[in-house]
mmCIF file of N, CA and C in Angstrom:
data_model
loop_
_atom_site.group_PDB
_atom_site.id
_atom_site.type_symbol
_atom_site.label_atom_id
_atom_site.label_comp_id
_atom_site.label_asym_id
_atom_site.label_seq_id
_atom_site.Cartn_x
_atom_site.Cartn_y
_atom_site.Cartn_z
ATOM 1 N N UNK A 14 0.730 -1.192 0.019
ATOM 2 C CA UNK A 14 0.352 -0.316 -0.262
ATOM 3 C C UNK A 14 0.816 1.232 -0.325
ATOM 4 N N UNK A 15 0.464 1.930 -1.326
ATOM 5 C CA UNK A 15 0.693 3.390 -1.384
ATOM 6 C C UNK A 15 0.232 4.736 -0.679
ATOM 7 N N UNK A 16 1.031 5.755 0.345
ATOM 8 C CA UNK A 16 0.482 6.841 0.341
ATOM 9 C C UNK A 16 0.201 8.073 0.223
ATOM 10 N N UNK A 17 0.234 8.886 -0.857
ATOM 11 C CA UNK A 17 0.547 10.037 -1.135
ATOM 12 C C UNK A 17 -0.171 11.402 -0.761
ATOM 13 N N UNK A 18 0.455 12.565 0.169
ATOM 14 C CA UNK A 18 0.459 13.094 1.571
ATOM 15 C C UNK A 18 0.208 14.901 0.900
ATOM 16 N N UNK A 19 -0.586 15.504 0.167
ATOM 17 C CA UNK A 19 0.199 16.397 0.116
ATOM 18 C C UNK A 19 -0.719 17.912 0.832
ATOM 19 N N UNK A 20 0.146 18.798 0.959
ATOM 20 C CA UNK A 20 -0.257 19.400 2.359
ATOM 21 C C UNK A 20 0.758 21.172 1.136
ATOM 22 N N UNK A 21 0.875 22.830 1.824
ATOM 23 C CA UNK A 21 0.717 23.511 1.279
ATOM 24 C C UNK A 21 0.158 24.925 0.790
ATOM 25 N N UNK A 22 -1.330 24.293 0.417
ATOM 26 C CA UNK A 22 -2.321 25.258 -0.515
ATOM 27 C C UNK A 22 -2.558 25.600 0.797
ATOM 28 N N UNK A 23 -3.214 26.640 0.112
ATOM 29 C CA UNK A 23 -4.201 27.752 1.024
ATOM 30 C C UNK A 23 -4.843 29.449 0.133
ATOM 31 N N UNK A 24 -4.954 29.893 1.778
ATOM 32 C CA UNK A 24 -5.647 30.754 0.729
ATOM 33 C C UNK A 24 -4.966 32.724 0.333
ATOM 34 N N UNK A 25 -4.148 32.768 -1.053
ATOM 35 C CA UNK A 25 -3.424 33.423 -1.418
ATOM 36 C C UNK A 25 -4.411 35.579 -2.324
ATOM 37 N N UNK A 26 -2.937 36.683 -2.513
ATOM 38 C CA UNK A 26 -3.523 37.311 -3.166
ATOM 39 C C UNK A 26 -3.350 36.769 -4.338
ATOM 40 N N UNK A 27 -3.451 37.456 -5.062
ATOM 41 C CA UNK A 27 -3.756 38.136 -6.745
ATOM 42 C C UNK A 27 -1.387 38.423 -6.620
ATOM 43 N N UNK A 28 -0.352 36.947 -7.015
ATOM 44 C CA UNK A 28 0.829 37.788 -7.879
ATOM 45 C C UNK A 28 1.531 36.818 -6.377
ATOM 46 N N UNK A 29 0.896 36.561 -5.192
ATOM 47 C CA UNK A 29 1.693 35.435 -4.015
ATOM 48 C C UNK A 29 2.242 34.820 -4.358
ATOM 49 N N UNK A 30 2.673 33.574 -3.812
ATOM 50 C CA UNK A 30 3.739 32.884 -3.946
ATOM 51 C C UNK A 30 2.882 31.862 -3.548
ATOM 52 N N UNK A 31 2.937 30.765 -3.946
ATOM 53 C CA UNK A 31 2.554 28.801 -2.390
ATOM 54 C C UNK A 31 3.624 28.058 -3.251
ATOM 55 N N UNK A 32 4.082 27.471 -2.207
ATOM 56 C CA UNK A 32 4.789 25.592 -2.200
ATOM 57 C C UNK A 32 4.375 24.484 -1.688
ATOM 58 N N UNK A 33 4.197 23.531 -2.852
ATOM 59 C CA UNK A 33 2.767 22.193 -2.441
ATOM 60 C C UNK A 33 3.898 21.759 -2.604
ATOM 61 N N UNK A 34 3.762 20.309 -1.423
ATOM 62 C CA UNK A 34 4.876 18.988 -0.717
ATOM 63 C C UNK A 34 3.484 18.470 -1.273
ATOM 64 N N UNK A 35 3.982 17.180 -1.771
ATOM 65 C CA UNK A 35 4.038 15.822 -1.954
ATOM 66 C C UNK A 35 4.284 14.756 -1.316
ATOM 67 N N UNK A 36 4.122 13.621 0.329
ATOM 68 C CA UNK A 36 5.116 12.830 0.264
ATOM 69 C C UNK A 36 4.597 11.344 0.157
ATOM 70 N N UNK A 37 5.385 10.553 -0.604
ATOM 71 C CA UNK A 37 4.362 8.882 -0.535
ATOM 72 C C UNK A 37 5.542 7.859 0.205
ATOM 73 N N UNK A 38 4.522 7.267 1.127
ATOM 74 C CA UNK A 38 5.052 6.566 2.088
ATOM 75 C C UNK A 38 4.532 5.027 1.174
ATOM 76 N N UNK A 39 5.207 4.575 2.113
ATOM 77 C CA UNK A 39 4.847 2.849 2.541
ATOM 78 C C UNK A 39 5.833 1.942 1.291
ATOM 79 N N UNK A 40 5.024 0.503 0.705
ATOM 80 C CA UNK A 40 6.016 0.083 0.512
ATOM 81 C C UNK A 40 6.740 0.325 -1.147
ATOM 82 N N UNK A 41 7.802 1.221 -0.567
ATOM 83 C CA UNK A 41 8.164 1.004 -2.038
ATOM 84 C C UNK A 41 9.751 1.713 -2.574
ATOM 85 N N UNK A 42 9.607 0.570 -3.972
ATOM 86 C CA UNK A 42 10.718 1.102 -4.270
ATOM 87 C C UNK A 42 11.485 1.683 -4.769
ATOM 88 N N UNK A 43 11.000 1.940 -6.106
ATOM 89 C CA UNK A 43 11.259 3.302 -6.937
ATOM 90 C C UNK A 43 10.253 4.004 -7.063
ATOM 91 N N UNK A 44 9.698 5.388 -7.835
ATOM 92 C CA UNK A 44 9.146 6.611 -8.521
ATOM 93 C C UNK A 44 9.444 5.979 -9.658
ATOM 94 N N UNK A 45 8.702 6.857 -10.567
ATOM 95 C CA UNK A 45 8.636 6.929 -12.027
ATOM 96 C C UNK A 45 8.477 8.566 -11.713
ATOM 97 N N UNK A 46 7.138 8.955 -13.198
ATOM 98 C CA UNK A 46 7.129 10.074 -13.387
ATOM 99 C C UNK A 46 5.798 10.357 -11.946
ATOM 100 N N UNK A 47 6.041 12.091 -11.416
ATOM 101 C CA UNK A 47 5.489 12.564 -10.432
ATOM 102 C C UNK A 47 4.837 13.354 -11.577
ATOM 103 N N UNK A 48 3.847 13.749 -11.217
ATOM 104 C CA UNK A 48 3.095 15.247 -11.342
ATOM 105 C C UNK A 48 2.723 16.034 -10.669
ATOM 106 N N UNK A 49 1.775 16.831 -10.885
ATOM 107 C CA UNK A 49 0.611 18.096 -10.354
ATOM 108 C C UNK A 49 -0.099 18.006 -11.230
ATOM 109 N N UNK A 50 -1.639 17.721 -10.422
ATOM 110 C CA UNK A 50 -2.911 18.305 -11.748
ATOM 111 C C UNK A 50 -3.710 18.702 -10.598
ATOM 112 N N UNK A 51 -3.886 20.141 -11.380
ATOM 113 C CA UNK A 51 -6.468 20.115 -10.318
ATOM 114 C C UNK A 51 -7.419 20.705 -10.550
ATOM 115 N N UNK A 52 -8.005 20.879 -10.774
ATOM 116 C CA UNK A 52 -9.118 20.333 -10.797
ATOM 117 C C UNK A 52 -9.634 21.061 -10.380
ATOM 118 N N UNK A 53 -10.583 22.903 -11.175
ATOM 119 C CA UNK A 53 -11.610 23.610 -10.160
ATOM 120 C C UNK A 53 -12.948 23.003 -10.557
ATOM 121 N N UNK A 54 -13.595 24.264 -9.949
ATOM 122 C CA UNK A 54 -15.308 23.404 -10.029
ATOM 123 C C UNK A 54 -15.992 24.276 -11.287
ATOM 124 N N UNK A 55 -16.693 22.322 -11.580
ATOM 125 C CA UNK A 55 -16.876 22.499 -13.107
ATOM 126 C C UNK A 55 -16.503 22.602 -14.332
ATOM 127 N N UNK A 56 -14.975 21.663 -14.401
ATOM 128 C CA UNK A 56 -13.374 22.334 -15.053
ATOM 129 C C UNK A 56 -13.897 20.740 -14.583
ATOM 130 N N UNK A 57 -12.612 19.991 -16.117
ATOM 131 C CA UNK A 57 -11.390 18.830 -15.731
ATOM 132 C C UNK A 57 -11.103 18.911 -15.012
ATOM 133 N N UNK A 58 -9.988 17.494 -14.689
ATOM 134 C CA UNK A 58 -8.939 18.117 -14.147
ATOM 135 C C UNK A 58 -8.220 17.988 -15.190
ATOM 136 N N UNK A 59 -6.865 18.295 -14.905
ATOM 137 C CA UNK A 59 -5.933 19.203 -16.108
ATOM 138 C C UNK A 59 -4.325 18.688 -15.683
ATOM 139 N N UNK A 60 -3.253 18.363 -16.525
ATOM 140 C CA UNK A 60 -1.796 18.404 -16.440
ATOM 141 C C UNK A 60 -1.605 19.378 -15.772
ATOM 142 N N UNK A 61 -0.981 19.665 -14.423
ATOM 143 C CA UNK A 61 -0.057 21.202 -14.225
ATOM 144 C C UNK A 61 0.765 21.251 -14.663
ATOM 145 N N UNK A 62 2.101 19.636 -13.826
ATOM 146 C CA UNK A 62 3.247 19.381 -14.538
ATOM 147 C C UNK A 62 3.932 18.097 -14.208
ATOM 148 N N UNK A 63 4.551 17.906 -14.659
ATOM 149 C CA UNK A 63 4.988 16.809 -14.662
ATOM 150 C C UNK A 63 6.617 16.491 -14.479
ATOM 151 N N UNK A 64 6.919 14.934 -13.968
ATOM 152 C CA UNK A 64 8.713 15.398 -13.957
ATOM 153 C C UNK A 64 9.241 14.081 -13.948
ATOM 154 N N UNK A 65 10.223 13.431 -14.813
ATOM 155 C CA UNK A 65 9.886 12.057 -15.091
ATOM 156 C C UNK A 65 11.488 11.107 -13.919
ATOM 157 N N UNK A 66 11.548 10.279 -14.218
ATOM 158 C CA UNK A 66 12.738 9.855 -13.183
ATOM 159 C C UNK A 66 13.825 10.194 -13.539
ATOM 160 N N UNK A 67 14.149 10.263 -15.032
ATOM 161 C CA UNK A 67 15.439 11.489 -15.211
ATOM 162 C C UNK A 67 15.451 13.103 -15.322
ATOM 163 N N UNK A 68 14.412 13.935 -14.615
ATOM 164 C CA UNK A 68 14.379 15.052 -14.284
ATOM 165 C C UNK A 68 14.156 15.675 -15.686
ATOM 166 N N UNK A 69 12.959 15.389 -16.276
ATOM 167 C CA UNK A 69 12.864 15.564 -17.727
ATOM 168 C C UNK A 69 11.387 16.237 -16.864
ATOM 169 N N UNK A 70 10.830 18.040 -18.010
ATOM 170 C CA UNK A 70 10.795 18.828 -16.795
ATOM 171 C C UNK A 70 9.073 18.627 -18.202
ATOM 172 N N UNK A 71 7.592 18.629 -18.182
ATOM 173 C CA UNK A 71 6.238 19.343 -18.741
ATOM 174 C C UNK A 71 5.167 20.109 -18.057
ATOM 175 N N UNK A 72 5.666 21.479 -18.432
ATOM 176 C CA UNK A 72 4.020 22.150 -18.029
ATOM 177 C C UNK A 72 3.410 22.371 -18.588
ATOM 178 N N UNK A 73 1.956 22.747 -17.739
ATOM 179 C CA UNK A 73 0.477 23.616 -18.521
ATOM 180 C C UNK A 73 0.815 24.799 -19.658
ATOM 181 N N UNK A 74 0.796 25.266 -20.077
ATOM 182 C CA UNK A 74 0.494 26.240 -20.869
ATOM 183 C C UNK A 74 0.370 27.258 -19.852
ATOM 184 N N UNK A 75 -0.681 27.223 -19.597
ATOM 185 C CA UNK A 75 -0.567 28.114 -18.970
ATOM 186 C C UNK A 75 0.200 28.604 -17.437
ATOM 187 N N UNK A 76 1.058 27.931 -16.518
ATOM 188 C CA UNK A 76 1.366 27.618 -15.727
ATOM 189 C C UNK A 76 3.115 27.609 -16.228
ATOM 190 N N UNK A 77 3.218 28.140 -17.317
ATOM 191 C CA UNK A 77 4.941 28.321 -17.744
ATOM 192 C C UNK A 77 5.329 29.322 -17.249
ATOM 193 N N UNK A 78 6.652 29.009 -16.852
ATOM 194 C CA UNK A 78 7.143 30.891 -16.493
ATOM 195 C C UNK A 78 6.838 31.492 -14.860
ATOM 196 N N UNK A 79 6.094 30.380 -14.638
ATOM 197 C CA UNK A 79 5.542 30.982 -12.726
ATOM 198 C C UNK A 79 5.497 29.478 -12.061
ATOM 199 N N UNK A 80 5.138 28.177 -12.196
ATOM 200 C CA UNK A 80 5.509 27.109 -11.451
ATOM 201 C C UNK A 80 6.696 26.746 -12.029
ATOM 202 N N UNK A 81 7.492 25.451 -11.043
ATOM 203 C CA UNK A 81 8.647 24.780 -11.055
ATOM 204 C C UNK A 81 8.582 23.691 -10.072
ATOM 205 N N UNK A 82 8.043 22.582 -11.345
ATOM 206 C CA UNK A 82 7.881 21.256 -10.796
ATOM 207 C C UNK A 82 8.914 20.376 -10.153
ATOM 208 N N UNK A 83 9.661 19.881 -9.033
ATOM 209 C CA UNK A 83 11.095 19.477 -8.703
ATOM 210 C C UNK A 83 10.481 18.099 -7.799
ATOM 211 N N UNK A 84 11.514 17.283 -7.441
ATOM 212 C CA UNK A 84 11.271 16.366 -6.605
ATOM 213 C C UNK A 84 11.926 15.582 -6.031
ATOM 214 N N UNK A 85 13.171 15.248 -4.779
ATOM 215 C CA UNK A 85 13.750 14.564 -3.632
ATOM 216 C C UNK A 85 13.953 13.085 -4.050
ATOM 217 N N UNK A 86 14.174 12.487 -4.496
ATOM 218 C CA UNK A 86 13.667 10.838 -4.775
ATOM 219 C C UNK A 86 14.419 10.369 -3.258
ATOM 220 N N UNK A 87 15.133 11.176 -2.506
ATOM 221 C CA UNK A 87 15.449 10.812 -0.846
ATOM 222 C C UNK A 87 14.588 10.492 -0.155
ATOM 223 N N UNK A 88 13.381 11.507 0.139
ATOM 224 C CA UNK A 88 12.325 11.717 1.024
ATOM 225 C C UNK A 88 11.200 10.883 0.091
ATOM 226 N N UNK A 89 11.574 10.644 -0.677
ATOM 227 C CA UNK A 89 10.085 10.980 -2.019
ATOM 228 C C UNK A 89 9.111 11.164 -1.819
ATOM 229 N N UNK A 90 9.186 12.445 -2.453
ATOM 230 C CA UNK A 90 8.785 14.346 -2.897
ATOM 231 C C UNK A 90 8.442 14.098 -3.943
ATOM 232 N N UNK A 91 7.865 15.329 -4.101
ATOM 233 C CA UNK A 91 7.408 16.371 -5.157
ATOM 234 C C UNK A 91 6.739 17.678 -4.943
ATOM 235 N N UNK A 92 7.138 18.836 -5.281
ATOM 236 C CA UNK A 92 6.712 20.649 -4.762
ATOM 237 C C UNK A 92 6.328 20.498 -6.429
ATOM 238 N N UNK A 93 5.533 21.163 -5.878
ATOM 239 C CA UNK A 93 5.818 22.670 -6.536
ATOM 240 C C UNK A 93 5.613 23.652 -6.106
ATOM 241 N N UNK A 94 6.532 25.555 -6.924
ATOM 242 C CA UNK A 94 6.549 26.143 -6.425
ATOM 243 C C UNK A 94 6.050 27.002 -6.869
ATOM 244 N N UNK A 95 4.939 27.574 -6.989
ATOM 245 C CA UNK A 95 3.767 28.315 -7.776
ATOM 246 C C UNK A 95 4.505 30.261 -7.533
ATOM 247 N N UNK A 96 4.828 30.171 -8.536
ATOM 248 C CA UNK A 96 4.575 32.053 -7.897
ATOM 249 C C UNK A 96 4.245 33.017 -8.920
ATOM 250 N N UNK A 97 3.185 33.882 -8.167
ATOM 251 C CA UNK A 97 2.672 34.630 -9.432
ATOM 252 C C UNK A 97 1.239 34.382 -9.897
ATOM 253 N N UNK A 98 0.193 33.968 -8.423
ATOM 254 C CA UNK A 98 -0.904 33.561 -8.925
ATOM 255 C C UNK A 98 -1.624 34.251 -9.009
ATOM 256 N N UNK A 99 -2.838 33.201 -9.923
ATOM 257 C CA UNK A 99 -3.798 34.303 -10.342
ATOM 258 C C UNK A 99 -4.966 33.989 -10.314
ATOM 259 N N UNK A 100 -5.864 34.230 -10.101
ATOM 260 C CA UNK A 100 -7.080 33.788 -10.025
ATOM 261 C C UNK A 100 -7.189 32.622 -10.475
ATOM 262 N N UNK A 101 -7.497 32.613 -11.584
ATOM 263 C CA UNK A 101 -7.619 30.984 -11.985
ATOM 264 C C UNK A 101 -6.960 30.880 -11.749
ATOM 265 N N UNK A 102 -5.486 29.949 -11.064
ATOM 266 C CA UNK A 102 -5.401 29.031 -10.528
ATOM 267 C C UNK A 102 -6.120 28.197 -10.213
ATOM 268 N N UNK A 103 -6.939 29.345 -9.033
ATOM 269 C CA UNK A 103 -7.920 28.181 -7.748
ATOM 270 C C UNK A 103 -8.229 27.002 -8.808
ATOM 271 N N UNK A 104 -8.129 25.829 -7.195
ATOM 272 C CA UNK A 104 -8.208 24.796 -8.368
ATOM 273 C C UNK A 104 -7.999 24.198 -6.361
ATOM 274 N N UNK A 105 -8.368 22.445 -6.267
ATOM 275 C CA UNK A 105 -7.807 21.059 -5.218
ATOM 276 C C UNK A 105 -6.769 20.729 -6.072
ATOM 277 N N UNK A 106 -5.564 20.659 -5.754
ATOM 278 C CA UNK A 106 -4.522 20.147 -6.415
ATOM 279 C C UNK A 106 -4.421 18.896 -6.353
ATOM 280 N N UNK A 107 -3.487 18.760 -6.896
ATOM 281 C CA UNK A 107 -3.466 17.236 -6.487
ATOM 282 C C UNK A 107 -2.339 15.934 -7.425
ATOM 283 N N UNK A 108 -1.540 15.274 -6.513
ATOM 284 C CA UNK A 108 -0.767 15.376 -6.473
ATOM 285 C C UNK A 108 -0.780 13.511 -7.289
ATOM 286 N N UNK A 109 0.724 12.679 -8.549
ATOM 287 C CA UNK A 109 -0.200 12.361 -8.509
ATOM 288 C C UNK A 109 1.511 11.404 -9.096
ATOM 289 N N UNK A 110 1.841 9.806 -9.044
ATOM 290 C CA UNK A 110 3.252 9.679 -9.034
ATOM 291 C C UNK A 110 3.045 7.780 -9.566
ATOM 292 N N UNK A 111 4.083 7.487 -10.010
ATOM 293 C CA UNK A 111 3.212 6.114 -10.817
ATOM 294 C C UNK A 111 4.947 5.264 -9.961
ATOM 295 N N UNK A 112 4.395 4.203 -8.975
ATOM 296 C CA UNK A 112 5.897 3.772 -8.053
ATOM 297 C C UNK A 112 5.669 2.153 -7.877
ATOM 298 N N UNK A 113 7.057 1.663 -8.066
ATOM 299 C CA UNK A 113 7.545 0.101 -8.237
ATOM 300 C C UNK A 113 7.358 -0.226 -6.308
ATOM 301 N N UNK A 114 6.603 -1.309 -7.117
ATOM 302 C CA UNK A 114 7.527 -1.767 -5.070
ATOM 303 C C UNK A 114 8.012 -2.985 -4.915
ATOM 304 N N UNK A 115 8.353 -3.466 -3.702
ATOM 305 C CA UNK A 115 9.914 -4.143 -3.838
ATOM 306 C C UNK A 115 9.778 -5.606 -4.355
ATOM 307 N N UNK A 116 10.427 -6.569 -5.740
ATOM 308 C CA UNK A 116 10.593 -6.865 -7.072
ATOM 309 C C UNK A 116 9.831 -7.346 -6.992
ATOM 310 N N UNK A 117 9.536 -5.539 -7.574
ATOM 311 C CA UNK A 117 8.366 -5.971 -8.921
ATOM 312 C C UNK A 117 8.298 -5.326 -9.969
ATOM 313 N N UNK A 118 8.618 -5.335 -11.136
ATOM 314 C CA UNK A 118 9.615 -5.046 -12.308
ATOM 315 C C UNK A 118 8.004 -3.528 -13.282
ATOM 316 N N UNK A 119 6.581 -3.319 -12.383
ATOM 317 C CA UNK A 119 5.679 -2.501 -13.593
ATOM 318 C C UNK A 119 6.033 -1.277 -12.026
ATOM 319 N N UNK A 120 5.165 -0.501 -12.225
ATOM 320 C CA UNK A 120 4.999 0.359 -12.047
ATOM 321 C C UNK A 120 3.084 0.331 -11.485
ATOM 322 N N UNK A 121 2.701 0.693 -10.567
ATOM 323 C CA UNK A 121 1.192 1.335 -10.180
ATOM 324 C C UNK A 121 1.420 2.622 -10.161
ATOM 325 N N UNK A 122 0.228 3.073 -10.404
ATOM 326 C CA UNK A 122 -0.192 4.947 -9.934
ATOM 327 C C UNK A 122 -1.511 4.659 -8.810
ATOM 328 N N UNK A 123 -0.806 6.412 -8.544
ATOM 329 C CA UNK A 123 -1.074 6.586 -7.518
ATOM 330 C C UNK A 123 -1.436 7.982 -7.373
ATOM 331 N N UNK A 124 -2.263 8.398 -6.215
ATOM 332 C CA UNK A 124 -3.181 9.613 -6.453
ATOM 333 C C UNK A 124 -3.218 10.209 -4.942
ATOM 334 N N UNK A 125 -2.402 11.422 -4.685
ATOM 335 C CA UNK A 125 -2.658 11.808 -3.252
ATOM 336 C C UNK A 125 -4.356 12.210 -3.241
ATOM 337 N N UNK A 126 -5.247 13.059 -1.855
ATOM 338 C CA UNK A 126 -6.602 13.141 -1.441
ATOM 339 C C UNK A 126 -6.623 15.080 -1.608
ATOM 340 N N UNK A 127 -5.569 15.299 -2.053
ATOM 341 C CA UNK A 127 -5.720 16.847 -2.556
ATOM 342 C C UNK A 127 -5.561 17.927 -1.732
ATOM 343 N N UNK A 128 -5.252 19.495 -2.219
ATOM 344 C CA UNK A 128 -5.164 20.542 -1.302
ATOM 345 C C UNK A 128 -5.368 21.719 -1.708
ATOM 346 N N UNK A 129 -5.890 22.893 -1.479
ATOM 347 C CA UNK A 129 -6.534 23.653 -1.751
ATOM 348 C C UNK A 129 -5.580 24.227 -2.214
ATOM 349 N N UNK A 130 -6.297 24.897 -3.771
ATOM 350 C CA UNK A 130 -5.551 26.847 -3.811
ATOM 351 C C UNK A 130 -6.722 27.927 -4.006
ATOM 352 N N UNK A 131 -6.572 28.747 -3.163
ATOM 353 C CA UNK A 131 -7.491 29.787 -3.314
ATOM 354 C C UNK A 131 -7.069 31.225 -3.486
ATOM 355 N N UNK A 132 -7.183 31.819 -4.739
ATOM 356 C CA UNK A 132 -6.309 32.781 -5.379
ATOM 357 C C UNK A 132 -7.232 33.616 -4.742
ATOM 358 N N UNK A 133 -7.741 35.424 -3.789
ATOM 359 C CA UNK A 133 -8.521 35.839 -4.531
ATOM 360 C C UNK A 133 -8.456 37.483 -3.490
ATOM 361 N N UNK A 134 -8.468 38.273 -3.894
ATOM 362 C CA UNK A 134 -7.942 39.398 -3.359
ATOM 363 C C UNK A 134 -9.267 39.964 -2.617
#
């Protein structure tokens, strides 16, 4: 069993910053791609940023230049630094990871419970 726990969400004014964290725990051998998704009310869940095991990153066009994804494999953690936040960034942010267990060659996909980010003046 693997659990992903997000933290760092909250209420900020436009132009402010937040840093989201996601820590994975459980029976973990290695973690491949780690991602952040978000879902606003009435909207589909969308990919915000992703980082592969090799460190290659990918960002949604709407957050390029403002958000930075990073990972710390020693801590089984992924982070999302969000700068110059805008009201349209308001959403529940979810962590997503592909995790391999001990003595297993395949990866399983896991989701965190989500953390609320609200950007409002």
